mmCIF file of C-alpha atoms in Angstrom:
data_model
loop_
_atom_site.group_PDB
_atom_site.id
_atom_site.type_symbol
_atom_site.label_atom_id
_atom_site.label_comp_id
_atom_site.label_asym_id
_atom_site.label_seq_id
_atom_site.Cartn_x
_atom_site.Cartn_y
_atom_site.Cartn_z
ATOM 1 C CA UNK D 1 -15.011 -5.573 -79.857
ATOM 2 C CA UNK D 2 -16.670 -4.837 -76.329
ATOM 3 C CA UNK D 3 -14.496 -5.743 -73.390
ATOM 4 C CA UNK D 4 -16.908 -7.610 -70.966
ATOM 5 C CA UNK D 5 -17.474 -5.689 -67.599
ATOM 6 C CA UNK D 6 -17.873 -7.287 -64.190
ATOM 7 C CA UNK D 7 -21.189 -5.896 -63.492
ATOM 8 C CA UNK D 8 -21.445 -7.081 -59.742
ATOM 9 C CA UNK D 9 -20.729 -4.684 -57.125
ATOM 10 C CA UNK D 10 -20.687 -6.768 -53.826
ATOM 11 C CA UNK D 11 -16.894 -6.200 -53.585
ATOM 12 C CA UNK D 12 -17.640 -2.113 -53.802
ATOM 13 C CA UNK D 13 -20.249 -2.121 -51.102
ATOM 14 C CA UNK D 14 -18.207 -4.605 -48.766
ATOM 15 C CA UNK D 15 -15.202 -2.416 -48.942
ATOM 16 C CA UNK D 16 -17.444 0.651 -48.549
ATOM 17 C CA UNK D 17 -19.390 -1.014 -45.412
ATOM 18 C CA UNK D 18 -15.392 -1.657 -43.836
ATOM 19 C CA UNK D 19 -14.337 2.054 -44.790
ATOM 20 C CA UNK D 20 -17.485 3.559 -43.141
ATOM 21 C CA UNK D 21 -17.067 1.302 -40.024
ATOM 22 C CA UNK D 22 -13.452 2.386 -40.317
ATOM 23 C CA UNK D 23 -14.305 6.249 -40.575
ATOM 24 C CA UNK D 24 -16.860 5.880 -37.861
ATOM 25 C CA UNK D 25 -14.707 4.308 -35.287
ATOM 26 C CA UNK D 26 -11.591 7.198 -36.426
ATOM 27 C CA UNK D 27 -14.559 9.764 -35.675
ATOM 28 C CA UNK D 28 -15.162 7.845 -32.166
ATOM 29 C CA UNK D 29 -11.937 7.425 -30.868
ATOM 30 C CA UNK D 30 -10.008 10.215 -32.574
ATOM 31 C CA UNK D 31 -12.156 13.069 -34.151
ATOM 32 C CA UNK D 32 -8.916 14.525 -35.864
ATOM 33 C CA UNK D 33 -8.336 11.584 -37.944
ATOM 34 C CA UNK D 34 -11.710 10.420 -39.489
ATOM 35 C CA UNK D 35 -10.536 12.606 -42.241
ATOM 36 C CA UNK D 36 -8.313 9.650 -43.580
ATOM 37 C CA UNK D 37 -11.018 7.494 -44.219
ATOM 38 C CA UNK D 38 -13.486 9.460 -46.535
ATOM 39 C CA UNK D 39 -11.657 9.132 -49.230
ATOM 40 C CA UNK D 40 -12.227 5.659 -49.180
ATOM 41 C CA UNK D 41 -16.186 5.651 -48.214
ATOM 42 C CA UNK D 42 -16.765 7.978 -50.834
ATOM 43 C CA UNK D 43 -14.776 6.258 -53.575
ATOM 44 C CA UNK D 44 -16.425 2.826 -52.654
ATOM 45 C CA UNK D 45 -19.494 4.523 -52.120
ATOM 46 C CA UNK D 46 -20.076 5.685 -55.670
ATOM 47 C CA UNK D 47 -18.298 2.804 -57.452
ATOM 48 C CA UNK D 48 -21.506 0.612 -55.388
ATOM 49 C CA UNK D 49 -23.739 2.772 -57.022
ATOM 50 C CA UNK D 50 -22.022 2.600 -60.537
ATOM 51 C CA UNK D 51 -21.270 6.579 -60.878
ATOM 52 C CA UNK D 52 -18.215 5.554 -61.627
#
């Protein structure tokens, strides 16, 4: 049998938008730390696009 995938991504891209903001602000305010948050951007990034 073929488990049924959720095929929408909205959630992916919304929590991608909110990491980028996050990283972008990091990268503003504290240049040091933006490092924390491209984990995230990247992960959400290609989970939007369905690389993943």
């Amino acid at each position: 049998m073929e488990e049924a995938t959720n095929t929408s991504t909205t959630k992916d891209w919304l929590l991608f938008l909110i990491s980028l903001v996050a990283m972008i602000i990091l990268f503003a305010v504290a240049d040091e730390w933006f490092w924390l948050a491209l984990p995230f951007v990247l992960t959400f990034f290609v989970r939007a696009i369905k690389m993943m």
